[in-house]
Amino acid sequence: MYVERSRVVDKVLRKQLKKRAFEEGFQGLEGWFESKGGRVRRRKREKKKEMIRNDAPVRWGMGFQDPATPVMEGIVNLHHEVMYVMIMVMGMVIYILMRIIYNYDYRRNREVRKEKRGALIEAIWTLTPTLILIMIAVPSYALLYAMEEEVSPGVTVKVIGHQWYWSYEYSDYGEEGISYDSYMKGEEDLEEGELRLLEVDNRMVLPIKTHIRLLLTSTDVIHSWAVPSLGVKCDTVPGRLSQVALYIKREGVYYGQCSELCGMNHAYMPIVVEGVKVEGYKEWIKSKI
């Protein structure tokens, strides 16, 4: 009797020990998962903080640069929408072409059949392209009119093109305003991290989350002030003043180039726009006055 009771007690104790070990092991495993999840989330936050925007051209780049303005976001979205329509049209055309090749192969149709006039088919191939063009035109015109919308600017900057450099004039500050020239940096003057053929000695500084008006002109030949991340490409024509509206949404350094063939050194007219917070912009203005 005593032996049987001891066996029962041992059996119960073993079960309790196994249960306790399982619970402790599960808690440890749960804690491991929690710690691992925390590490993963922490890494994601660190990567997000260290994320570098693609605001400069890259070698063999095929896509858009990261948009920094609502206009550029609209251009990217319009491109994607039109691409969907083009893929659909291409698929339809390829399908019809393959069906024609298959059904009207001379080995299957040795006799020429005279087809009568098909009103339904003619209506379909007339209405379908019309609907497709409407699908493309509606968002295109919406974006076009949004780009031309005039908003009371908080900052006005005049951009002047020369052979082969840029000048910037901030006329809202002081009696004489702020004006300076922006030349490309030579390779011997580049600092670590600066981009060859894209860095300048004096960057254009603009505040973010502020409506900006750019007035563009030229003193000699036609140039083109183009910054892809900002969605801007405007010709600077001698004797004519063009206007562009900007609204930069985030801080960053945005690179562009002259996009109109303007002479021997056309390739050496880079553009660098530095978007800073309003506080930083005010400090920059104070340092220039």
PDB file of C-alpha atoms in Angstrom:
ATOM      1  CA  MET A   1       0.000   0.000   0.000  1.00  0.00           C
ATOM      2  CA  TYR A   2       2.786   2.368   0.916  1.00  0.00           C
ATOM      3  CA  VAL A   3       4.623   1.547  -2.306  1.00  0.00           C
ATOM      4  CA  GLU A   4       1.556   2.188  -4.456  1.00  0.00           C
ATOM      5  CA  ARG A   5       0.912   5.507  -2.669  1.00  0.00           C
ATOM      6  CA  SER A   6       4.515   6.624  -3.242  1.00  0.00           C
ATOM      7  CA  ARG A   7       4.202   5.755  -6.913  1.00  0.00           C
ATOM      8  CA  VAL A   8       1.058   7.860  -7.201  1.00  0.00           C
ATOM      9  CA  VAL A   9       2.751  10.763  -5.423  1.00  0.00           C
ATOM     10  CA  ASP A  10       5.785  10.496  -7.702  1.00  0.00           C
ATOM     11  CA  LYS A  11       3.531  10.480 -10.745  1.00  0.00           C
ATOM     12  CA  VAL A  12       1.664  13.592  -9.573  1.00  0.00           C
ATOM     13  CA  LEU A  13       4.921  15.365  -8.751  1.00  0.00           C
ATOM     14  CA  ARG A  14       6.336  14.546 -12.179  1.00  0.00           C
ATOM     15  CA  LYS A  15       3.226  15.971 -13.835  1.00  0.00           C
ATOM     16  CA  GLN A  16       3.446  19.148 -11.769  1.00  0.00           C
ATOM     17  CA  LEU A  17       7.143  19.535 -12.552  1.00  0.00           C
ATOM     18  CA  LYS A  18       6.500  19.023 -16.265  1.00  0.00           C
ATOM     19  CA  LYS A  19       3.654  21.557 -16.191  1.00  0.00           C
ATOM     20  CA  ARG A  20       5.814  24.108 -14.349  1.00  0.00           C
ATOM     21  CA  ALA A  21       8.725  23.563 -16.729  1.00  0.00           C
ATOM     22  CA  PHE A  22       6.400  23.982 -19.714  1.00  0.00           C
ATOM     23  CA  GLU A  23       4.930  27.203 -18.305  1.00  0.00           C
ATOM     24  CA  GLU A  24       8.365  28.619 -17.512  1.00  0.00           C
ATOM     25  CA  GLY A  25       9.640  27.635 -20.933  1.00  0.00           C
ATOM     26  CA  PHE A  26       6.600  29.168 -22.635  1.00  0.00           C
ATOM     27  CA  GLN A  27       7.021  32.381 -20.680  1.00  0.00           C
ATOM     28  CA  GLY A  28      10.668  32.484 -21.644  1.00  0.00           C
ATOM     29  CA  LEU A  29       9.759  31.850 -25.278  1.00  0.00           C
ATOM     30  CA  GLU A  30       7.083  34.541 -25.139  1.00  0.00           C
ATOM     31  CA  GLY A  31       9.603  36.945 -23.652  1.00  0.00           C
ATOM     32  CA  TRP A  32      12.050  36.042 -26.399  1.00  0.00           C
ATOM     33  CA  PHE A  33       9.437  36.805 -29.054  1.00  0.00           C
ATOM     34  CA  GLU A  34       8.595  40.087 -27.361  1.00  0.00           C
ATOM     35  CA  SER A  35      12.246  41.070 -27.161  1.00  0.00           C
ATOM     36  CA  LYS A  36      12.794  40.044 -30.774  1.00  0.00           C
ATOM     37  CA  GLY A  37       9.727  42.005 -31.882  1.00  0.00           C
ATOM     38  CA  GLY A  38      11.007  44.986 -29.946  1.00  0.00           C
ATOM     39  CA  ARG A  39      14.376  44.698 -31.652  1.00  0.00           C
ATOM     40  CA  VAL A  40      12.703  44.487 -35.070  1.00  0.00           C
ATOM     41  CA  ARG A  41      10.536  47.535 -34.361  1.00  0.00           C
ATOM     42  CA  ARG A  42      13.550  49.430 -33.060  1.00  0.00           C
ATOM     43  CA  ARG A  43      15.527  48.583 -36.210  1.00  0.00           C
ATOM     44  CA  LYS A  44      12.628  49.783 -38.361  1.00  0.00           C
ATOM     45  CA  ARG A  45      12.486  53.062 -36.463  1.00  0.00           C
ATOM     46  CA  GLU A  46      16.244  53.508 -36.831  1.00  0.00           C
ATOM     47  CA  LYS A  47      16.060  52.745 -40.548  1.00  0.00           C
ATOM     48  CA  LYS A  48      13.225  55.226 -40.914  1.00  0.00           C
ATOM     49  CA  LYS A  49      15.305  57.879 -39.177  1.00  0.00           C
ATOM     50  CA  GLU A  50      18.328  57.091 -41.336  1.00  0.00           C
ATOM     51  CA  MET A  51      16.307  56.871 -44.578  1.00  0.00           C
ATOM     52  CA  ILE A  52      17.976  58.785 -47.393  1.00  0.00           C
ATOM     53  CA  ARG A  53      15.711  60.332 -49.988  1.00  0.00           C
ATOM     54  CA  ASN A  54      16.516  59.862 -53.643  1.00  0.00           C
ATOM     55  CA  ASP A  55      16.683  63.570 -54.481  1.00  0.00           C
ATOM     56  CA  ALA A  56      19.589  63.322 -56.932  1.00  0.00           C
ATOM     57  CA  PRO A  57      20.145  61.442 -60.199  1.00  0.00           C
ATOM     58  CA  VAL A  58      21.468  57.905 -59.820  1.00  0.00           C
ATOM     59  CA  ARG A  59      23.484  55.809 -62.234  1.00  0.00           C
ATOM     60  CA  TRP A  60      21.223  53.851 -64.603  1.00  0.00           C
ATOM     61  CA  GLY A  61      18.173  55.281 -62.866  1.00  0.00           C
ATOM     62  CA  MET A  62      14.927  54.395 -64.661  1.00  0.00           C
ATOM     63  CA  GLY A  63      12.242  55.724 -62.313  1.00  0.00           C
ATOM     64  CA  PHE A  64      11.195  58.994 -60.746  1.00  0.00           C
ATOM     65  CA  GLN A  65      13.029  60.686 -57.935  1.00  0.00           C
ATOM     66  CA  ASP A  66      11.199  60.884 -54.614  1.00  0.00           C
ATOM     67  CA  PRO A  67       8.557  63.629 -54.890  1.00  0.00           C
ATOM     68  CA  ALA A  68       8.844  66.566 -52.499  1.00  0.00           C
ATOM     69  CA  THR A  69       5.942  68.704 -53.763  1.00  0.00           C
ATOM     70  CA  PRO A  70       2.229  68.032 -54.385  1.00  0.00           C
ATOM     71  CA  VAL A  71       2.790  68.714 -58.088  1.00  0.00           C
ATOM     72  CA  MET A  72       5.449  66.009 -58.384  1.00  0.00           C
ATOM     73  CA  GLU A  73       3.238  63.581 -56.457  1.00  0.00           C
ATOM     74  CA  GLY A  74       0.469  64.298 -58.974  1.00  0.00           C
ATOM     75  CA  ILE A  75       2.855  63.711 -61.894  1.00  0.00           C
ATOM     76  CA  VAL A  76       3.933  60.346 -60.479  1.00  0.00           C
ATOM     77  CA  ASN A  77       0.328  59.276 -59.842  1.00  0.00           C
ATOM     78  CA  LEU A  78      -0.721  60.370 -63.338  1.00  0.00           C
ATOM     79  CA  HIS A  79       2.145  58.374 -64.830  1.00  0.00           C
ATOM     80  CA  HIS A  80       1.024  55.254 -62.966  1.00  0.00           C
ATOM     81  CA  GLU A  81      -2.615  55.678 -64.046  1.00  0.00           C
ATOM     82  CA  VAL A  82      -1.664  56.178 -67.695  1.00  0.00           C
ATOM     83  CA  MET A  83       0.645  53.160 -67.539  1.00  0.00           C
ATOM     84  CA  TYR A  84      -2.268  50.969 -66.388  1.00  0.00           C
ATOM     85  CA  VAL A  85      -4.333  52.166 -69.355  1.00  0.00           C
ATOM     86  CA  MET A  86      -1.430  51.591 -71.755  1.00  0.00           C
ATOM     87  CA  ILE A  87      -0.906  48.051 -70.463  1.00  0.00           C
ATOM     88  CA  MET A  88      -4.607  47.336 -70.936  1.00  0.00           C
ATOM     89  CA  VAL A  89      -4.562  48.736 -74.492  1.00  0.00           C
ATOM     90  CA  MET A  90      -1.400  46.815 -75.356  1.00  0.00           C
ATOM     91  CA  GLY A  91      -2.954  43.584 -74.068  1.00  0.00           C
ATOM     92  CA  MET A  92      -6.091  44.133 -76.154  1.00  0.00           C
ATOM     93  CA  VAL A  93      -4.100  44.926 -79.301  1.00  0.00           C
ATOM     94  CA  ILE A  94      -1.846  41.875 -78.890  1.00  0.00           C
ATOM     95  CA  TYR A  95      -4.887  39.629 -78.276  1.00  0.00           C
ATOM     96  CA  ILE A  96      -6.700  40.921 -81.385  1.00  0.00           C
ATOM     97  CA  LEU A  97      -3.536  40.582 -83.472  1.00  0.00           C
ATOM     98  CA  MET A  98      -2.964  36.980 -82.369  1.00  0.00           C
ATOM     99  CA  ARG A  99      -6.609  36.079 -83.039  1.00  0.00           C
ATOM    100  CA  ILE A 100      -6.378  37.573 -86.531  1.00  0.00           C
ATOM    101  CA  ILE A 101      -3.159  35.675 -87.269  1.00  0.00           C
ATOM    102  CA  TYR A 102      -4.700  32.436 -86.011  1.00  0.00           C
ATOM    103  CA  ASN A 103      -8.165  32.717 -87.609  1.00  0.00           C
ATOM    104  CA  TYR A 104      -7.071  34.128 -90.962  1.00  0.00           C
ATOM    105  CA  ASP A 105      -4.064  31.935 -91.602  1.00  0.00           C
ATOM    106  CA  TYR A 106      -3.941  30.960 -95.281  1.00  0.00           C
ATOM    107  CA  ARG A 107      -3.749  27.280 -94.345  1.00  0.00           C
ATOM    108  CA  ARG A 108      -7.136  27.501 -92.645  1.00  0.00           C
ATOM    109  CA  ASN A 109      -8.752  29.989 -95.016  1.00  0.00           C
ATOM    110  CA  ARG A 110      -7.732  29.300 -98.582  1.00  0.00           C
ATOM    111  CA  GLU A 111     -10.766  31.110 -99.951  1.00  0.00           C
ATOM    112  CA  VAL A 112     -11.137  34.836 -99.522  1.00  0.00           C
ATOM    113  CA  ARG A 113     -14.329  35.688 -97.691  1.00  0.00           C
ATOM    114  CA  LYS A 114     -16.129  38.906 -98.437  1.00  0.00           C
ATOM    115  CA  GLU A 115     -17.119  40.531 -95.166  1.00  0.00           C
ATOM    116  CA  LYS A 116     -20.133  42.806 -95.110  1.00  0.00           C
ATOM    117  CA  ARG A 117     -20.124  46.162 -93.394  1.00  0.00           C
ATOM    118  CA  GLY A 118     -20.346  45.639 -89.603  1.00  0.00           C
ATOM    119  CA  ALA A 119     -21.959  48.605 -87.875  1.00  0.00           C
ATOM    120  CA  LEU A 120     -21.501  47.091 -84.405  1.00  0.00           C
ATOM    121  CA  ILE A 121     -17.777  46.476 -84.853  1.00  0.00           C
ATOM    122  CA  GLU A 122     -17.236  49.969 -86.257  1.00  0.00           C
ATOM    123  CA  ALA A 123     -19.087  51.480 -83.309  1.00  0.00           C
ATOM    124  CA  ILE A 124     -16.983  49.473 -80.845  1.00  0.00           C
ATOM    125  CA  TRP A 125     -13.628  50.431 -82.335  1.00  0.00           C
ATOM    126  CA  THR A 126     -14.734  54.082 -82.488  1.00  0.00           C
ATOM    127  CA  LEU A 127     -16.147  54.379 -78.964  1.00  0.00           C
ATOM    128  CA  THR A 128     -13.417  52.369 -77.216  1.00  0.00           C
ATOM    129  CA  PRO A 129     -10.523  54.731 -78.131  1.00  0.00           C
ATOM    130  CA  THR A 130     -12.753  57.689 -77.251  1.00  0.00           C
ATOM    131  CA  LEU A 131     -13.389  56.320 -73.756  1.00  0.00           C
ATOM    132  CA  ILE A 132      -9.689  55.557 -73.309  1.00  0.00           C
ATOM    133  CA  LEU A 133      -8.733  59.117 -74.293  1.00  0.00           C
ATOM    134  CA  ILE A 134     -11.287  60.495 -71.832  1.00  0.00           C
ATOM    135  CA  MET A 135      -9.806  58.297 -69.078  1.00  0.00           C
ATOM    136  CA  ILE A 136      -6.394  59.825 -69.804  1.00  0.00           C
ATOM    137  CA  ALA A 137      -7.558  63.402 -70.396  1.00  0.00           C
ATOM    138  CA  VAL A 138      -9.585  63.927 -67.205  1.00  0.00           C
ATOM    139  CA  PRO A 139      -6.725  63.409 -64.684  1.00  0.00           C
ATOM    140  CA  SER A 140      -4.290  65.155 -67.043  1.00  0.00           C
ATOM    141  CA  TYR A 141      -6.359  68.347 -67.200  1.00  0.00           C
ATOM    142  CA  ALA A 142      -7.012  68.206 -63.452  1.00  0.00           C
ATOM    143  CA  LEU A 143      -3.261  68.129 -62.771  1.00  0.00           C
ATOM    144  CA  LEU A 144      -2.565  70.801 -65.397  1.00  0.00           C
ATOM    145  CA  TYR A 145      -5.019  73.272 -63.869  1.00  0.00           C
ATOM    146  CA  ALA A 146      -3.769  72.450 -60.360  1.00  0.00           C
ATOM    147  CA  MET A 147      -0.238  73.344 -61.477  1.00  0.00           C
ATOM    148  CA  GLU A 148      -1.444  76.696 -62.859  1.00  0.00           C
ATOM    149  CA  GLU A 149      -3.352  77.631 -59.699  1.00  0.00           C
ATOM    150  CA  GLU A 150      -2.221  80.968 -58.275  1.00  0.00           C
ATOM    151  CA  VAL A 151      -1.710  81.210 -54.506  1.00  0.00           C
ATOM    152  CA  SER A 152      -0.557  84.257 -52.570  1.00  0.00           C
ATOM    153  CA  PRO A 153       3.170  83.514 -52.052  1.00  0.00           C
ATOM    154  CA  GLY A 154       5.027  83.840 -48.780  1.00  0.00           C
ATOM    155  CA  VAL A 155       8.417  83.984 -50.528  1.00  0.00           C
ATOM    156  CA  THR A 156       9.365  85.297 -53.972  1.00  0.00           C
ATOM    157  CA  VAL A 157      12.692  84.454 -55.616  1.00  0.00           C
ATOM    158  CA  LYS A 158      13.964  85.554 -59.014  1.00  0.00           C
ATOM    159  CA  VAL A 159      16.001  82.988 -60.954  1.00  0.00           C
ATOM    160  CA  ILE A 160      18.291  84.292 -63.706  1.00  0.00           C
ATOM    161  CA  GLY A 161      20.090  82.040 -66.165  1.00  0.00           C
ATOM    162  CA  HIS A 162      23.533  82.907 -67.548  1.00  0.00           C
ATOM    163  CA  GLN A 163      26.151  81.147 -69.641  1.00  0.00           C
ATOM    164  CA  TRP A 164      26.880  79.058 -67.608  1.00  0.00           C
ATOM    165  CA  TYR A 165      25.658  79.633 -64.072  1.00  0.00           C
ATOM    166  CA  TRP A 166      22.561  80.718 -62.147  1.00  0.00           C
ATOM    167  CA  SER A 167      21.763  83.850 -60.133  1.00  0.00           C
ATOM    168  CA  TYR A 168      19.170  84.098 -57.360  1.00  0.00           C
ATOM    169  CA  GLU A 169      17.572  87.295 -56.057  1.00  0.00           C
ATOM    170  CA  TYR A 170      15.476  87.552 -52.874  1.00  0.00           C
ATOM    171  CA  SER A 171      13.966  91.038 -53.186  1.00  0.00           C
ATOM    172  CA  ASP A 172      11.637  90.854 -50.151  1.00  0.00           C
ATOM    173  CA  TYR A 173      14.373  91.447 -47.569  1.00  0.00           C
ATOM    174  CA  GLY A 174      16.010  94.794 -46.917  1.00  0.00           C
ATOM    175  CA  GLU A 175      16.382  97.713 -49.292  1.00  0.00           C
ATOM    176  CA  GLU A 176      18.851  95.980 -51.594  1.00  0.00           C
ATOM    177  CA  GLY A 177      17.558  92.455 -51.045  1.00  0.00           C
ATOM    178  CA  ILE A 178      19.721  89.344 -51.246  1.00  0.00           C
ATOM    179  CA  SER A 179      21.396  88.277 -54.484  1.00  0.00           C
ATOM    180  CA  TYR A 180      24.190  85.857 -55.301  1.00  0.00           C
ATOM    181  CA  ASP A 181      25.543  83.667 -58.089  1.00  0.00           C
ATOM    182  CA  SER A 182      25.653  79.879 -58.058  1.00  0.00           C
ATOM    183  CA  TYR A 183      28.499  78.126 -59.900  1.00  0.00           C
ATOM    184  CA  MET A 184      29.281  74.439 -60.189  1.00  0.00           C
ATOM    185  CA  LYS A 185      32.005  73.208 -57.851  1.00  0.00           C
ATOM    186  CA  GLY A 186      35.127  71.782 -59.442  1.00  0.00           C
ATOM    187  CA  GLU A 187      36.301  68.297 -58.539  1.00  0.00           C
ATOM    188  CA  GLU A 188      39.204  69.695 -56.508  1.00  0.00           C
ATOM    189  CA  ASP A 189      36.755  71.689 -54.322  1.00  0.00           C
ATOM    190  CA  LEU A 190      34.335  68.862 -53.548  1.00  0.00           C
ATOM    191  CA  GLU A 191      33.996  67.749 -49.945  1.00  0.00           C
ATOM    192  CA  GLU A 192      33.213  64.232 -48.769  1.00  0.00           C
ATOM    193  CA  GLY A 193      29.665  63.219 -49.713  1.00  0.00           C
ATOM    194  CA  GLU A 194      29.161  65.912 -52.353  1.00  0.00           C
ATOM    195  CA  LEU A 195      28.152  64.886 -55.859  1.00  0.00           C
ATOM    196  CA  ARG A 196      30.401  65.398 -58.860  1.00  0.00           C
ATOM    197  CA  LEU A 197      28.987  67.756 -61.528  1.00  0.00           C
ATOM    198  CA  LEU A 198      25.943  68.425 -59.310  1.00  0.00           C
ATOM    199  CA  GLU A 199      27.259  70.435 -56.351  1.00  0.00           C
ATOM    200  CA  VAL A 200      27.390  74.239 -56.341  1.00  0.00           C
ATOM    201  CA  ASP A 201      29.208  76.826 -54.254  1.00  0.00           C
ATOM    202  CA  ASN A 202      26.002  78.676 -53.241  1.00  0.00           C
ATOM    203  CA  ARG A 203      22.803  76.694 -52.861  1.00  0.00           C
ATOM    204  CA  MET A 204      19.333  78.092 -53.282  1.00  0.00           C
ATOM    205  CA  VAL A 205      17.680  78.024 -49.833  1.00  0.00           C
ATOM    206  CA  LEU A 206      13.881  77.827 -49.537  1.00  0.00           C
ATOM    207  CA  PRO A 207      11.510  77.257 -46.597  1.00  0.00           C
ATOM    208  CA  ILE A 208       9.356  74.141 -46.460  1.00  0.00           C
ATOM    209  CA  LYS A 209       5.557  74.175 -46.061  1.00  0.00           C
ATOM    210  CA  THR A 210       5.443  77.682 -47.509  1.00  0.00           C
ATOM    211  CA  HIS A 211       3.959  78.893 -50.790  1.00  0.00           C
ATOM    212  CA  ILE A 212       6.836  80.078 -52.977  1.00  0.00           C
ATOM    213  CA  ARG A 213       6.819  81.994 -56.260  1.00  0.00           C
ATOM    214  CA  LEU A 214       9.729  81.701 -58.676  1.00  0.00           C
ATOM    215  CA  LEU A 215      10.224  84.339 -61.374  1.00  0.00           C
ATOM    216  CA  LEU A 216      12.521  83.038 -64.106  1.00  0.00           C
ATOM    217  CA  THR A 217      14.365  84.832 -66.890  1.00  0.00           C
ATOM    218  CA  SER A 218      17.706  84.831 -68.723  1.00  0.00           C
ATOM    219  CA  THR A 219      20.324  87.359 -69.775  1.00  0.00           C
ATOM    220  CA  ASP A 220      21.696  85.672 -72.903  1.00  0.00           C
ATOM    221  CA  VAL A 221      20.170  82.481 -74.361  1.00  0.00           C
ATOM    222  CA  ILE A 222      17.328  80.154 -73.403  1.00  0.00           C
ATOM    223  CA  HIS A 223      18.072  77.977 -70.375  1.00  0.00           C
ATOM    224  CA  SER A 224      15.771  75.617 -68.477  1.00  0.00           C
ATOM    225  CA  TRP A 225      15.571  75.497 -64.672  1.00  0.00           C
ATOM    226  CA  ALA A 226      14.658  71.890 -63.846  1.00  0.00           C
ATOM    227  CA  VAL A 227      14.551  70.076 -60.487  1.00  0.00           C
ATOM    228  CA  PRO A 228      12.858  66.639 -60.820  1.00  0.00           C
ATOM    229  CA  SER A 229      12.027  66.089 -57.130  1.00  0.00           C
ATOM    230  CA  LEU A 230      10.171  69.407 -57.053  1.00  0.00           C
ATOM    231  CA  GLY A 231       8.287  68.722 -60.286  1.00  0.00           C
ATOM    232  CA  VAL A 232       9.667  71.889 -61.905  1.00  0.00           C
ATOM    233  CA  LYS A 233      10.983  72.415 -65.427  1.00  0.00           C
ATOM    234  CA  CYS A 234      10.646  75.940 -66.777  1.00  0.00           C
ATOM    235  CA  ASP A 235      12.470  77.658 -69.639  1.00  0.00           C
ATOM    236  CA  THR A 236      14.224  80.939 -68.853  1.00  0.00           C
ATOM    237  CA  VAL A 237      13.827  83.155 -71.922  1.00  0.00           C
ATOM    238  CA  PRO A 238      15.703  86.468 -72.438  1.00  0.00           C
ATOM    239  CA  GLY A 239      13.361  89.449 -72.149  1.00  0.00           C
ATOM    240  CA  ARG A 240      10.538  87.348 -70.724  1.00  0.00           C
ATOM    241  CA  LEU A 241       9.532  86.645 -67.123  1.00  0.00           C
ATOM    242  CA  SER A 242       8.054  83.205 -66.393  1.00  0.00           C
ATOM    243  CA  GLN A 243       6.364  82.248 -63.139  1.00  0.00           C
ATOM    244  CA  VAL A 244       6.329  78.943 -61.227  1.00  0.00           C
ATOM    245  CA  ALA A 245       4.608  78.104 -57.937  1.00  0.00           C
ATOM    246  CA  LEU A 246       6.288  75.819 -55.386  1.00  0.00           C
ATOM    247  CA  TYR A 247       5.247  74.180 -52.125  1.00  0.00           C
ATOM    248  CA  ILE A 248       7.983  71.983 -50.639  1.00  0.00           C
ATOM    249  CA  LYS A 249       6.606  69.436 -48.168  1.00  0.00           C
ATOM    250  CA  ARG A 250       9.768  68.145 -46.483  1.00  0.00           C
ATOM    251  CA  GLU A 251      13.335  69.074 -45.680  1.00  0.00           C
ATOM    252  CA  GLY A 252      16.034  67.937 -48.061  1.00  0.00           C
ATOM    253  CA  VAL A 253      18.591  68.831 -50.705  1.00  0.00           C
ATOM    254  CA  TYR A 254      17.229  68.677 -54.239  1.00  0.00           C
ATOM    255  CA  TYR A 255      19.442  68.486 -57.307  1.00  0.00           C
ATOM    256  CA  GLY A 256      18.676  69.559 -60.848  1.00  0.00           C
ATOM    257  CA  GLN A 257      20.363  70.703 -64.044  1.00  0.00           C
ATOM    258  CA  CYS A 258      19.848  73.038 -66.951  1.00  0.00           C
ATOM    259  CA  SER A 259      17.634  71.104 -69.375  1.00  0.00           C
ATOM    260  CA  GLU A 260      17.947  73.272 -72.482  1.00  0.00           C
ATOM    261  CA  LEU A 261      20.994  73.122 -74.746  1.00  0.00           C
ATOM    262  CA  CYS A 262      22.579  76.524 -74.131  1.00  0.00           C
ATOM    263  CA  GLY A 263      26.119  76.328 -75.436  1.00  0.00           C
ATOM    264  CA  MET A 264      29.494  74.762 -74.829  1.00  0.00           C
ATOM    265  CA  ASN A 265      29.226  74.387 -71.029  1.00  0.00           C
ATOM    266  CA  HIS A 266      25.552  73.441 -70.903  1.00  0.00           C
ATOM    267  CA  ALA A 267      26.421  70.299 -68.904  1.00  0.00           C
ATOM    268  CA  TYR A 268      28.020  72.363 -66.132  1.00  0.00           C
ATOM    269  CA  MET A 269      24.981  74.287 -64.877  1.00  0.00           C
ATOM    270  CA  PRO A 270      23.749  72.273 -61.890  1.00  0.00           C
ATOM    271  CA  ILE A 271      20.966  73.421 -59.576  1.00  0.00           C
ATOM    272  CA  VAL A 272      20.874  72.701 -55.845  1.00  0.00           C
ATOM    273  CA  VAL A 273      17.845  73.650 -53.752  1.00  0.00           C
ATOM    274  CA  GLU A 274      18.015  73.210 -49.994  1.00  0.00           C
ATOM    275  CA  GLY A 275      14.646  72.953 -48.261  1.00  0.00           C
ATOM    276  CA  VAL A 276      14.820  73.978 -44.599  1.00  0.00           C
ATOM    277  CA  LYS A 277      12.355  74.709 -41.817  1.00  0.00           C
ATOM    278  CA  VAL A 278      11.015  78.241 -41.520  1.00  0.00           C
ATOM    279  CA  GLU A 279      13.176  78.898 -38.445  1.00  0.00           C
ATOM    280  CA  GLY A 280      16.309  77.827 -40.307  1.00  0.00           C
ATOM    281  CA  TYR A 281      15.284  79.923 -43.298  1.00  0.00           C
ATOM    282  CA  LYS A 282      14.916  83.016 -41.101  1.00  0.00           C
ATOM    283  CA  GLU A 283      18.368  82.440 -39.642  1.00  0.00           C
ATOM    284  CA  TRP A 284      19.808  82.077 -43.150  1.00  0.00           C
ATOM    285  CA  ILE A 285      18.159  85.346 -44.202  1.00  0.00           C
ATOM    286  CA  LYS A 286      19.604  87.139 -41.160  1.00  0.00           C
ATOM    287  CA  SER A 287      23.082  85.853 -42.016  1.00  0.00           C
ATOM    288  CA  LYS A 288      22.777  87.225 -45.564  1.00  0.00           C
ATOM    289  CA  ILE A 289      21.394  90.673 -44.799  1.00  0.00           C
TER     290      ILE A 289
END
